PDB file of C-alpha atoms and ligand atoms in Angstrom:
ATOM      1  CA  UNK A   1       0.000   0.000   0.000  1.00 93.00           C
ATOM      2  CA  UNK A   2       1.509   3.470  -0.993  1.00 97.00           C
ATOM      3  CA  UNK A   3       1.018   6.421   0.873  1.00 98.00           C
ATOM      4  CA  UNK A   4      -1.119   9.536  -0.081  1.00 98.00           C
ATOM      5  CA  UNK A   5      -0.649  12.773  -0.398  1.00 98.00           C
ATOM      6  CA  UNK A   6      -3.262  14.794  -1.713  1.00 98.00           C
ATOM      7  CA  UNK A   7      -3.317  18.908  -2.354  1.00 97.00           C
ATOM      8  CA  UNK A   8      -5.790  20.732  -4.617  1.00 96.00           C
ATOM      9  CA  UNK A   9      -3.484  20.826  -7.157  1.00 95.00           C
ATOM     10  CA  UNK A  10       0.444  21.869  -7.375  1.00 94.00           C
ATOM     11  CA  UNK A  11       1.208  23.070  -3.106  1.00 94.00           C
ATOM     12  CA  UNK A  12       1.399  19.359  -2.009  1.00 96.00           C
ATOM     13  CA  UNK A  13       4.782  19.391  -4.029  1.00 96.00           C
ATOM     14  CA  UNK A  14       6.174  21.218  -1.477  1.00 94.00           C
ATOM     15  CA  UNK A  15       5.494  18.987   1.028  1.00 96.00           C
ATOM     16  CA  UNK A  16       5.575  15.817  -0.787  1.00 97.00           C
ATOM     17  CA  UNK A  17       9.537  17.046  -1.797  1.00 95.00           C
ATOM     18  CA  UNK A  18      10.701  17.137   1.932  1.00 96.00           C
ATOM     19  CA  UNK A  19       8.369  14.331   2.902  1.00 97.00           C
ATOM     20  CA  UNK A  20       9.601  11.925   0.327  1.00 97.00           C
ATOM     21  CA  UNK A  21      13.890  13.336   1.383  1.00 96.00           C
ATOM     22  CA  UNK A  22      13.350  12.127   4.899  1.00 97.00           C
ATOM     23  CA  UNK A  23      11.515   9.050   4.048  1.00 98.00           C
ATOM     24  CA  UNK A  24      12.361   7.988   0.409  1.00 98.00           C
ATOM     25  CA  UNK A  25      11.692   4.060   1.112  1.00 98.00           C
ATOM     26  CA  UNK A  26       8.203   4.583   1.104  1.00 98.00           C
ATOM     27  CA  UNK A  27       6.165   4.374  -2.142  1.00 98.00           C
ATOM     28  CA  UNK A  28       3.553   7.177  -3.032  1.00 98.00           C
ATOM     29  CA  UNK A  29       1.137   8.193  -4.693  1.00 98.00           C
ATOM     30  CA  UNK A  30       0.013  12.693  -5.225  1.00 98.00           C
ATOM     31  CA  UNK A  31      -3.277  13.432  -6.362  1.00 98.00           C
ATOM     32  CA  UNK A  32      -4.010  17.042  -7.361  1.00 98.00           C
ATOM     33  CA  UNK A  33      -7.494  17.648  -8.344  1.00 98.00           C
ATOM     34  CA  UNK A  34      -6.014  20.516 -10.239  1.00 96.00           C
ATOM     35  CA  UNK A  35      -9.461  20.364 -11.972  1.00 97.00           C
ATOM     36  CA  UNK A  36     -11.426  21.923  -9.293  1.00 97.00           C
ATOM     37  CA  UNK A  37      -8.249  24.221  -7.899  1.00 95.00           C
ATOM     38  CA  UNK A  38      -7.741  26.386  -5.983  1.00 94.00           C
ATOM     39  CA  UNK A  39      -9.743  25.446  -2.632  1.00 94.00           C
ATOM     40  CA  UNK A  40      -8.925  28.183  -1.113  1.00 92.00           C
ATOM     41  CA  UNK A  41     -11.933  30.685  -1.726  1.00 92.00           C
ATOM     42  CA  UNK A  42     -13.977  27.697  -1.429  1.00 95.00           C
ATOM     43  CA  UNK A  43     -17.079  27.318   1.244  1.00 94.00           C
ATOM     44  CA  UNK A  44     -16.637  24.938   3.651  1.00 94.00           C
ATOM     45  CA  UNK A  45     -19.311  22.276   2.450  1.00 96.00           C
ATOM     46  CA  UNK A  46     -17.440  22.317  -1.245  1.00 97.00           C
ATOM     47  CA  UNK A  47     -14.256  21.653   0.308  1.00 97.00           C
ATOM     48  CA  UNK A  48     -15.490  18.872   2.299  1.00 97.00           C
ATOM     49  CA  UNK A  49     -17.014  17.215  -0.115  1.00 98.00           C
ATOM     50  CA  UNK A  50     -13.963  17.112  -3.052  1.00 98.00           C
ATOM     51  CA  UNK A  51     -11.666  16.193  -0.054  1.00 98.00           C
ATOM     52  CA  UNK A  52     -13.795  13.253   1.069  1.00 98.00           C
ATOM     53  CA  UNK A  53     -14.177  12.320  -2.660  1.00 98.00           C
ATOM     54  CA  UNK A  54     -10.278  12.220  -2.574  1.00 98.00           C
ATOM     55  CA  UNK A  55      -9.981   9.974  -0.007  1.00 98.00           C
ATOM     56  CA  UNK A  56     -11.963   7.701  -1.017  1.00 98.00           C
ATOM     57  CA  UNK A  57     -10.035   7.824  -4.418  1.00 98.00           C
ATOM     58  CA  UNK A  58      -6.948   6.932  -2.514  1.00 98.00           C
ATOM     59  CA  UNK A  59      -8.816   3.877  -0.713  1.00 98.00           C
ATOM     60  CA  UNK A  60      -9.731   2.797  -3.868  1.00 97.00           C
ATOM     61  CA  UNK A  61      -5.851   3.139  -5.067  1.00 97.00           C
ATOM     62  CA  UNK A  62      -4.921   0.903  -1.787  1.00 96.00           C
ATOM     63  CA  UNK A  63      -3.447   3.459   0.798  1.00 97.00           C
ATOM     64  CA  UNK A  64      -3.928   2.822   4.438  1.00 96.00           C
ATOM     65  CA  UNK A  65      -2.436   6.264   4.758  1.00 98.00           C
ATOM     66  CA  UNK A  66      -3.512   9.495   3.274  1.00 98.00           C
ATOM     67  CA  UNK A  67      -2.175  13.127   4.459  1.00 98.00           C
ATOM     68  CA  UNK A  68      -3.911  16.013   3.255  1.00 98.00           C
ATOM     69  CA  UNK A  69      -1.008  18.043   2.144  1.00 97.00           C
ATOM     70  CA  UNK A  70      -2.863  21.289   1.687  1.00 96.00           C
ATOM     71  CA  UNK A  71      -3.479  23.751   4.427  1.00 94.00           C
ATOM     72  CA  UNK A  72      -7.218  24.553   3.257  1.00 94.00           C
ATOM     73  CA  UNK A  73      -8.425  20.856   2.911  1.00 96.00           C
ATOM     74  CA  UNK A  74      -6.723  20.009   6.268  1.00 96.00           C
ATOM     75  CA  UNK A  75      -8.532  23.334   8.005  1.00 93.00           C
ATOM     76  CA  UNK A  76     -11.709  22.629   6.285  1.00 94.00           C
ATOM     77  CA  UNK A  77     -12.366  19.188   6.046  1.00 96.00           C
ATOM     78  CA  UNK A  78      -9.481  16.690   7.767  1.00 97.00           C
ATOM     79  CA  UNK A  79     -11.880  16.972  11.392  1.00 96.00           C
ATOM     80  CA  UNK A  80     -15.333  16.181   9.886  1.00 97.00           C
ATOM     81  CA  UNK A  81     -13.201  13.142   8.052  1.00 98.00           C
ATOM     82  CA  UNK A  82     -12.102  12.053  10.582  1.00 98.00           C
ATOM     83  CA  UNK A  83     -15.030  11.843  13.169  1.00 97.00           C
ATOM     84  CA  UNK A  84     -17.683  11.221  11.132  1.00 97.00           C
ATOM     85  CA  UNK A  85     -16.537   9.430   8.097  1.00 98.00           C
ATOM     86  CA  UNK A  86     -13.564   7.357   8.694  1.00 97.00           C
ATOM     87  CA  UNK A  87     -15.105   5.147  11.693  1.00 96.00           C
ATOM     88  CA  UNK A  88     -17.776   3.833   8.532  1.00 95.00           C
ATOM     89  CA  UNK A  89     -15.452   4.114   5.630  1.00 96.00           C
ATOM     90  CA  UNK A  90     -12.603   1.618   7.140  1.00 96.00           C
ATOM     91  CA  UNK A  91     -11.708   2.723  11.116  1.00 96.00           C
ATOM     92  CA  UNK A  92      -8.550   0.789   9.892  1.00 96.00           C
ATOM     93  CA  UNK A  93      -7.281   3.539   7.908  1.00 97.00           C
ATOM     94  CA  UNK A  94      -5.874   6.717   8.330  1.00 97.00           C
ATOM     95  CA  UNK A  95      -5.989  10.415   7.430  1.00 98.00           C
ATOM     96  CA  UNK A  96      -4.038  13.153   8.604  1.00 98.00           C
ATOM     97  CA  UNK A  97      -3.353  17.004   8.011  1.00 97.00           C
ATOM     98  CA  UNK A  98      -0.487  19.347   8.023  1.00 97.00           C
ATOM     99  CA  UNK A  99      -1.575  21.321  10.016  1.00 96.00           C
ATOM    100  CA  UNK A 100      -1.124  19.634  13.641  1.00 96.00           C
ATOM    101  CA  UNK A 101       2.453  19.229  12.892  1.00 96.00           C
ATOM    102  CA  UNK A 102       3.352  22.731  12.900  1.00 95.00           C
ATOM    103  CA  UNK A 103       1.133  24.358  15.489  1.00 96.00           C
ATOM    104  CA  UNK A 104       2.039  21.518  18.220  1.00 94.00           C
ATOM    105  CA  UNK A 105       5.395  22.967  17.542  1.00 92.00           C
ATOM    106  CA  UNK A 106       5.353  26.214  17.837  1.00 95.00           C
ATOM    107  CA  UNK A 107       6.489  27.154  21.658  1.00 93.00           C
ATOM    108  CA  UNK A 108      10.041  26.216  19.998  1.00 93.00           C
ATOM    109  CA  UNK A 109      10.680  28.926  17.666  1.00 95.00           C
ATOM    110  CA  UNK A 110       8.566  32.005  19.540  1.00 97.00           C
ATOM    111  CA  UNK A 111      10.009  33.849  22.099  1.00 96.00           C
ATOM    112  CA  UNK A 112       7.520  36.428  22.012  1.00 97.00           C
ATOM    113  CA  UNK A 113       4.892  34.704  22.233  1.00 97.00           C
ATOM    114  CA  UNK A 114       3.254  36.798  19.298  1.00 98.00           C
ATOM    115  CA  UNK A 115       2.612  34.596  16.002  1.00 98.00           C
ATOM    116  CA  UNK A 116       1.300  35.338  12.722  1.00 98.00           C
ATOM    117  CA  UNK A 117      -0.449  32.763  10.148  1.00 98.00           C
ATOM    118  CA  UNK A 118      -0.116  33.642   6.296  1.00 98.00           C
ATOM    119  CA  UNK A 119      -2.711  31.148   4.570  1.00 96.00           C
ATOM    120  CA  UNK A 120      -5.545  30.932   1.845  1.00 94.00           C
ATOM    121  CA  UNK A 121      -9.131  32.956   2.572  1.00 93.00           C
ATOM    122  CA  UNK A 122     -10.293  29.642   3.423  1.00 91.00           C
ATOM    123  CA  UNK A 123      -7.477  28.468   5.668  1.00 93.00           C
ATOM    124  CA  UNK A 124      -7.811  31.912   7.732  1.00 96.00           C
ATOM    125  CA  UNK A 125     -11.865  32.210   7.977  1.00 93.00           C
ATOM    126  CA  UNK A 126     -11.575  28.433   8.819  1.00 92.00           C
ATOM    127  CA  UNK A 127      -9.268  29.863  12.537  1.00 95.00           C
ATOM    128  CA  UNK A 128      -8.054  26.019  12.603  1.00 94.00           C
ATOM    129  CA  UNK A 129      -3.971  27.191  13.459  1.00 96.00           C
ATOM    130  CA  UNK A 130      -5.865  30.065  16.147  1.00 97.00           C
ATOM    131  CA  UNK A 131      -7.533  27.189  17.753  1.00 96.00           C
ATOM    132  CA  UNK A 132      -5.406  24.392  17.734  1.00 95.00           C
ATOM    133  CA  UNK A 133      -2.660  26.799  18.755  1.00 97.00           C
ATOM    134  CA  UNK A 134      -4.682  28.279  21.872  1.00 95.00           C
ATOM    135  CA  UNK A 135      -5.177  24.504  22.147  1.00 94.00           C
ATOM    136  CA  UNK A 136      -1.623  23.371  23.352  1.00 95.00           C
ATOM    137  CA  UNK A 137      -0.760  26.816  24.337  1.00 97.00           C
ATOM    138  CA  UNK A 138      -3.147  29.393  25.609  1.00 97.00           C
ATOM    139  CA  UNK A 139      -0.597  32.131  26.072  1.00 97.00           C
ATOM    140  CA  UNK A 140       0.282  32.680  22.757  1.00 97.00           C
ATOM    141  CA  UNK A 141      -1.084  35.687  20.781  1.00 98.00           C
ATOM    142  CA  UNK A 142      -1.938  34.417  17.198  1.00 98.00           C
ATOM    143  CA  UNK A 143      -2.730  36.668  14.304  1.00 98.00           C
ATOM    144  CA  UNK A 144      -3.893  36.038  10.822  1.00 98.00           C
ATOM    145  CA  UNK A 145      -3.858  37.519   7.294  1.00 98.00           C
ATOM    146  CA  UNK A 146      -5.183  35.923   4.441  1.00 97.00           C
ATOM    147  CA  UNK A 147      -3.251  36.395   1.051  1.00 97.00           C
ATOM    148  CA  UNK A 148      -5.159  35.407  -1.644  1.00 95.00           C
ATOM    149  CA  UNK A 149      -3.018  36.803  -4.385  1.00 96.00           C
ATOM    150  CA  UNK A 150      -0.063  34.930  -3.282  1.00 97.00           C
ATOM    151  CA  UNK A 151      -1.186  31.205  -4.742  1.00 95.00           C
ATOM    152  CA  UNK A 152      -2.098  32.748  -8.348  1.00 94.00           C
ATOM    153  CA  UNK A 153       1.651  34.175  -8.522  1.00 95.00           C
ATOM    154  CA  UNK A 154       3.364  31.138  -7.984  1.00 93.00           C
ATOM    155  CA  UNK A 155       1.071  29.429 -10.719  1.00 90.00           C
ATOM    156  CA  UNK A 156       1.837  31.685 -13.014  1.00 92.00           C
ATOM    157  CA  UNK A 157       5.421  31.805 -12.136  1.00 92.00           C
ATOM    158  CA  UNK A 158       5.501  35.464 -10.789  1.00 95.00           C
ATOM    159  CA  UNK A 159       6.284  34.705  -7.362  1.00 95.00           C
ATOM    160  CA  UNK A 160      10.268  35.703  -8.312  1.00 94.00           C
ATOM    161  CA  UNK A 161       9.155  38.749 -10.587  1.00 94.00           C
ATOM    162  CA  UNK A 162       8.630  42.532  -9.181  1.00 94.00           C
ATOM    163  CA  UNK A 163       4.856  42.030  -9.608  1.00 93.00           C
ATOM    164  CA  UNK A 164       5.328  39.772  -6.088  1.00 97.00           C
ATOM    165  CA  UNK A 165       6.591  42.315  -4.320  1.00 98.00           C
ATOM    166  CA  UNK A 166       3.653  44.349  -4.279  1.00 97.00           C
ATOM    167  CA  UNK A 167       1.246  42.160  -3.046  1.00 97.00           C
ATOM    168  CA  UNK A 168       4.094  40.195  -0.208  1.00 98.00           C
ATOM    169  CA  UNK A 169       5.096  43.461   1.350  1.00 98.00           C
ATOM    170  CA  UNK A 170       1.322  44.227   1.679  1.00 98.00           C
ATOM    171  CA  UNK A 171       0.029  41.754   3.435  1.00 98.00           C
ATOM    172  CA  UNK A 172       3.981  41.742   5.581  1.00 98.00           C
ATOM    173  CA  UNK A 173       2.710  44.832   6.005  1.00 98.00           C
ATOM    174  CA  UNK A 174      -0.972  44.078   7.161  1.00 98.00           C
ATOM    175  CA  UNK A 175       0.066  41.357   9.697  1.00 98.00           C
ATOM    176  CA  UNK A 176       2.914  43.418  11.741  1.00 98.00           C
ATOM    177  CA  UNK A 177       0.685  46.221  11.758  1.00 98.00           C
ATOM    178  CA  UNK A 178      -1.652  43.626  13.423  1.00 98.00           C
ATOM    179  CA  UNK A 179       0.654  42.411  15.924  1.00 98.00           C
ATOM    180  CA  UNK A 180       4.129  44.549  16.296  1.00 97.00           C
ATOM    181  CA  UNK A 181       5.068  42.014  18.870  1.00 98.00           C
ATOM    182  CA  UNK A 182       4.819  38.734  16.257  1.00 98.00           C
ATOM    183  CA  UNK A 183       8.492  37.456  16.114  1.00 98.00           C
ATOM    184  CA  UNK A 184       7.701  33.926  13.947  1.00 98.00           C
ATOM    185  CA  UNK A 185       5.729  33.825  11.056  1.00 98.00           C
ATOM    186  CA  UNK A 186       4.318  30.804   9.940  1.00 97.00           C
ATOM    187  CA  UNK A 187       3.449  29.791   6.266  1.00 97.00           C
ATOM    188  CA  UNK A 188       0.161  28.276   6.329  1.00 96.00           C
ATOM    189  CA  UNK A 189       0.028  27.679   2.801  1.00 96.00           C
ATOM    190  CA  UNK A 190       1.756  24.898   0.541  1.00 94.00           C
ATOM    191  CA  UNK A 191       2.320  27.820  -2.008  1.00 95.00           C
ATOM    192  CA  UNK A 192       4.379  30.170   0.673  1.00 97.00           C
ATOM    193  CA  UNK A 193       7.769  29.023   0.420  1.00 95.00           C
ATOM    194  CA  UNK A 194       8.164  29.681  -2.971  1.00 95.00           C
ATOM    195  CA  UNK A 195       7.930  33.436  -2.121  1.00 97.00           C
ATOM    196  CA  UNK A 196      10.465  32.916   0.722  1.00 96.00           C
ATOM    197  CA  UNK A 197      13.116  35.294  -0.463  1.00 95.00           C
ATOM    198  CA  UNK A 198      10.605  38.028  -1.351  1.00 97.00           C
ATOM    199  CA  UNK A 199       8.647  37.381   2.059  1.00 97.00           C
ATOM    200  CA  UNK A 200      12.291  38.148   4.215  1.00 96.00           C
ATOM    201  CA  UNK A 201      12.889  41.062   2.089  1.00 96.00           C
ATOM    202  CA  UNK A 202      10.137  42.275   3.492  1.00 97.00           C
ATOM    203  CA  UNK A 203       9.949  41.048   7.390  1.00 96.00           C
ATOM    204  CA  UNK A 204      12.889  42.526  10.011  1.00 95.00           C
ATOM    205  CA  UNK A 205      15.826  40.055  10.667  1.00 94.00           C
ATOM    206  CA  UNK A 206      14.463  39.164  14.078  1.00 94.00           C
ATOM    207  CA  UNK A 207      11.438  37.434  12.929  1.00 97.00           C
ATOM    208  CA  UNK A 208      11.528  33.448  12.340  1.00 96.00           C
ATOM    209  CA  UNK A 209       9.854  32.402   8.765  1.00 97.00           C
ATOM    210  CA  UNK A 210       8.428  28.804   9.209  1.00 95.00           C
ATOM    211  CA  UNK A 211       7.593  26.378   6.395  1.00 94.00           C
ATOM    212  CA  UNK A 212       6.195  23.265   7.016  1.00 93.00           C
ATOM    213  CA  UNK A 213       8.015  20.913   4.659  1.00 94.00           C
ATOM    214  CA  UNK A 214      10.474  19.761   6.961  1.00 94.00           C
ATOM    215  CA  UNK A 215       8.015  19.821  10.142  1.00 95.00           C
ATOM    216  CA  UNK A 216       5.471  17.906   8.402  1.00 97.00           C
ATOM    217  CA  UNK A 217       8.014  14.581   7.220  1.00 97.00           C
ATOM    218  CA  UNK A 218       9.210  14.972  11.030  1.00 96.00           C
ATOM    219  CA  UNK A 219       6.280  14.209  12.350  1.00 97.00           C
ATOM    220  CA  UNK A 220       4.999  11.640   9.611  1.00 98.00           C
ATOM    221  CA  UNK A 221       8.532  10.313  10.527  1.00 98.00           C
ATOM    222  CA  UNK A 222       7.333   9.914  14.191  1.00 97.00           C
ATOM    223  CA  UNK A 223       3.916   9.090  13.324  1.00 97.00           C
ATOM    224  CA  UNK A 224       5.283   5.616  11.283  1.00 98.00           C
ATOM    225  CA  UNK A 225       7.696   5.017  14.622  1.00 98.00           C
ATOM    226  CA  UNK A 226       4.582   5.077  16.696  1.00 98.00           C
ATOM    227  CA  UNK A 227       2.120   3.330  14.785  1.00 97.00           C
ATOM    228  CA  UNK A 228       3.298  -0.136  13.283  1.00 97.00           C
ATOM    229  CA  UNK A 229      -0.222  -1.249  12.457  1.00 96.00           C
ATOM    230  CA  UNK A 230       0.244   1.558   9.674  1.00 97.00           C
ATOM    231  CA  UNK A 231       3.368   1.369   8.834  1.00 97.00           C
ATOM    232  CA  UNK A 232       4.090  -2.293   7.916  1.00 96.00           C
ATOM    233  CA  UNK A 233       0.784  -1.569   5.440  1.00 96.00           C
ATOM    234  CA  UNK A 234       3.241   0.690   3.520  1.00 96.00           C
ATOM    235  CA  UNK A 235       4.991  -0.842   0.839  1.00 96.00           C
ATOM    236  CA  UNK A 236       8.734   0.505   0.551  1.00 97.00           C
ATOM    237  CA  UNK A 237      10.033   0.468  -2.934  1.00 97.00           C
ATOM    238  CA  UNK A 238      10.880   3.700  -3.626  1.00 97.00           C
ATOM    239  CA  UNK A 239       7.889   4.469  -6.087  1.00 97.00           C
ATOM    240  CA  UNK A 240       6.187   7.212  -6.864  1.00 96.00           C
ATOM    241  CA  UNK A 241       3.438   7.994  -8.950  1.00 97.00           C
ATOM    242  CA  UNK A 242       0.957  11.343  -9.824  1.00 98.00           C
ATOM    243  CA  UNK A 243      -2.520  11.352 -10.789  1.00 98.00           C
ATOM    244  CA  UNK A 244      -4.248  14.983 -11.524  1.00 98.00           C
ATOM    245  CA  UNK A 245      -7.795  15.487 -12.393  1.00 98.00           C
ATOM    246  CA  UNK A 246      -6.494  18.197 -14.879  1.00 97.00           C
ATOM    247  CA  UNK A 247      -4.641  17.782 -18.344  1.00 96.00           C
ATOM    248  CA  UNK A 248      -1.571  15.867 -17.554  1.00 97.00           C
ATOM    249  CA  UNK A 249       0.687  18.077 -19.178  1.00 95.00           C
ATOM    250  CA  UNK A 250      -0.481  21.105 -18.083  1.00 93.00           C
ATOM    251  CA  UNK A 251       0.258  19.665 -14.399  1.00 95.00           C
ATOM    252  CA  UNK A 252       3.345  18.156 -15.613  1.00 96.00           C
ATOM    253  CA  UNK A 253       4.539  21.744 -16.839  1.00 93.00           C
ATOM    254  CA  UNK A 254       3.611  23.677 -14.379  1.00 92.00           C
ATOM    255  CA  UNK A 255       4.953  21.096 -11.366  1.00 93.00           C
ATOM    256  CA  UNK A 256       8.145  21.795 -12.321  1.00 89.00           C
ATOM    257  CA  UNK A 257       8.167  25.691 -10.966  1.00 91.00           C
ATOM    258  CA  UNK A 258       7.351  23.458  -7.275  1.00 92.00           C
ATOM    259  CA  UNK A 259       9.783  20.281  -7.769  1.00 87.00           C
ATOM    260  CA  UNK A 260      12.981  19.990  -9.163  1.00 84.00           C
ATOM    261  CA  UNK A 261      12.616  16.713 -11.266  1.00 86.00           C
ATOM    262  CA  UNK A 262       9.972  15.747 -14.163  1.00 91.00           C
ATOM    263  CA  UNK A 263       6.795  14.648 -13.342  1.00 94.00           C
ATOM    264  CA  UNK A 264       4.832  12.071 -15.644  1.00 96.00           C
ATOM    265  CA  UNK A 265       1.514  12.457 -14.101  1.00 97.00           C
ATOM    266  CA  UNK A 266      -1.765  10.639 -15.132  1.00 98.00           C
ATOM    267  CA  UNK A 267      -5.223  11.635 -15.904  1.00 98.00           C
ATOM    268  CA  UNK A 268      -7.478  10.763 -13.425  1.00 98.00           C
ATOM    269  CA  UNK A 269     -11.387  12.066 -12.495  1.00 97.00           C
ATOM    270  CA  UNK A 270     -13.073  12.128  -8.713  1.00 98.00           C
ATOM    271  CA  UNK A 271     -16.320  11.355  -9.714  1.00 94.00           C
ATOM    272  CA  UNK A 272     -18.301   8.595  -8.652  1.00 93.00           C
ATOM    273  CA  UNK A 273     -16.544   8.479  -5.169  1.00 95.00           C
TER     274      UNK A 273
HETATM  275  N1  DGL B   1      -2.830  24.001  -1.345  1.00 73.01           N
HETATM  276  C1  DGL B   1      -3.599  25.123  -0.861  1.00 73.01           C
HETATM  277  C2  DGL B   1      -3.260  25.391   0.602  1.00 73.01           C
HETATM  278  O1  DGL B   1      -2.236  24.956   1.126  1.00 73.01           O
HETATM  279  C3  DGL B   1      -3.358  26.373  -1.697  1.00 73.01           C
HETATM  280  C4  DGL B   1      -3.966  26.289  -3.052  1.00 73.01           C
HETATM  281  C5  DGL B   1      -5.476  26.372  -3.067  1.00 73.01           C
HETATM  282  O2  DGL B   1      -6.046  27.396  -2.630  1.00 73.01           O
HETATM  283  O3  DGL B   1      -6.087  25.422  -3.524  1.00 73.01           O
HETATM  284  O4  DGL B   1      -4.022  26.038   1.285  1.00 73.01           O
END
């Protein structure tokens, strides 16, 4: 059984690429439903219901183990998966979100205590990194801007160009306006990273940039260690393979502004599940 990693379309590169460096014995499988992209002004019943759809594509395709590698799914729709749909789908599987990783980690890089989120619309009205934040620690200040220009950019690979800098020092702007005090930032967006360099042009030397790549294969890293009932359903021989519910080569194409190597994707289509 591979494991899954799904995104609305390209972001779940970013994660997939560190996921897949810490743990390359693993086989996998990405599915970008590139077709319906971006989730991110999306309401929260639409999101819910293409992300359930998705997982029960990857059932279907024989994972045990799906993460939603895309903030807005995971903010939207991981909970309501996994309450009230696993437990009748197969209680033997598993689902799981980036955003956990991150915010259960967070006491380690502020000193402050003041924290900002960048995400989609949909990942910010959603409050999920506020509230599971304020869950595991109650004394941090968290602050949110939504930047809904910032996914588009990357797409149309203008996140390096002086258009970007516009729109990144505005909402750097908005969000220390917010909260003077924030002194880590965290990218709550699969997109973000790309816009890295522009994003510390634009934020003082003091304040830590987070991107959850690395923190996410950590603790999918952990997550295997603690759960062998999972892991030794995950078949380790180094394959990988990409489905999009788009053209393939317009996802092959553009995938290679988010991953270094060529992708071969195939064709695939969500309906009926
Ligand atoms: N992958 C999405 C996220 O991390 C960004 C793209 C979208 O809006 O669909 O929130």
């Amino acid at each position: 059984m591979p494991i899954g990693i799904f995104d609305s379309g390209f972001g779940g590169l970013t994660v997939m690429k560190e996921i897949v460096r810490q743990l390359p014995q693993y086989d996998y499988i990405y599915l970008g439903d590139n077709a319906r992209a971006p989730y991110g002004p999306r309401s929260f019943d639409t999101i819910y219901k293409y992300t359930l759809q998705a997982v029960k594509w990857f059932f279907a395709h024989d994972c045990a183990l799906v993460i939603l590698a895309c903030n807005t799914a995971s903010a939207k729709a991981l909970r309501t998966i996994q309450q009230n749909d696993l437990p009748h789908i197969d209680p033997t599987r598993r689902v799981l979100g980036i955003i956990r990783p991150v915010t259960e980690n967070v006491d380690h890089f502020t000193k402050s205590k003041h924290v900002g989120i960048l995400g989609t619309q949909g990942t910010v009205s959603s409050k999920s990194y506020v509230i599971e934040i304020q869950k595991f620690f109650p004394e941090l200040k968290v602050s949110q801007e939504a930047c809904p220009m910032w996914v588009p950019l990357v797409e149309n690979a203008e996140h390096e160009g002086p258009g970007a800098d516009y729109f990144v020092q505005k909402h750097i702007h908005n969000i220390l306006k917010t909260d003077p005090l924030i002194d880590t930032i965290i990218l709550g967006c699969t997109h973000y990273p790309l816009l890295l360099s522009k994003i510390k042009k634009y934020i003082p030397s003091n304040i830590q940039v987070i991107s959850q790549g690395e923190i996410v294969a950590s603790s999918l890293a952990d997550y295997l260690k603690r759960h062998p009932e999972i892991e030794m359903r995950c078949e380790k021989n180094g394959r990988r393979s990409y489905y999009t519910t788009e053209s393939p080569d317009i996802f092959n194409n553009t995938a290679s502004i988010f991953c270094d190597q060529p992708i071969e994707a195939m064709r695939t289509s969500l309906e009926g599940f």
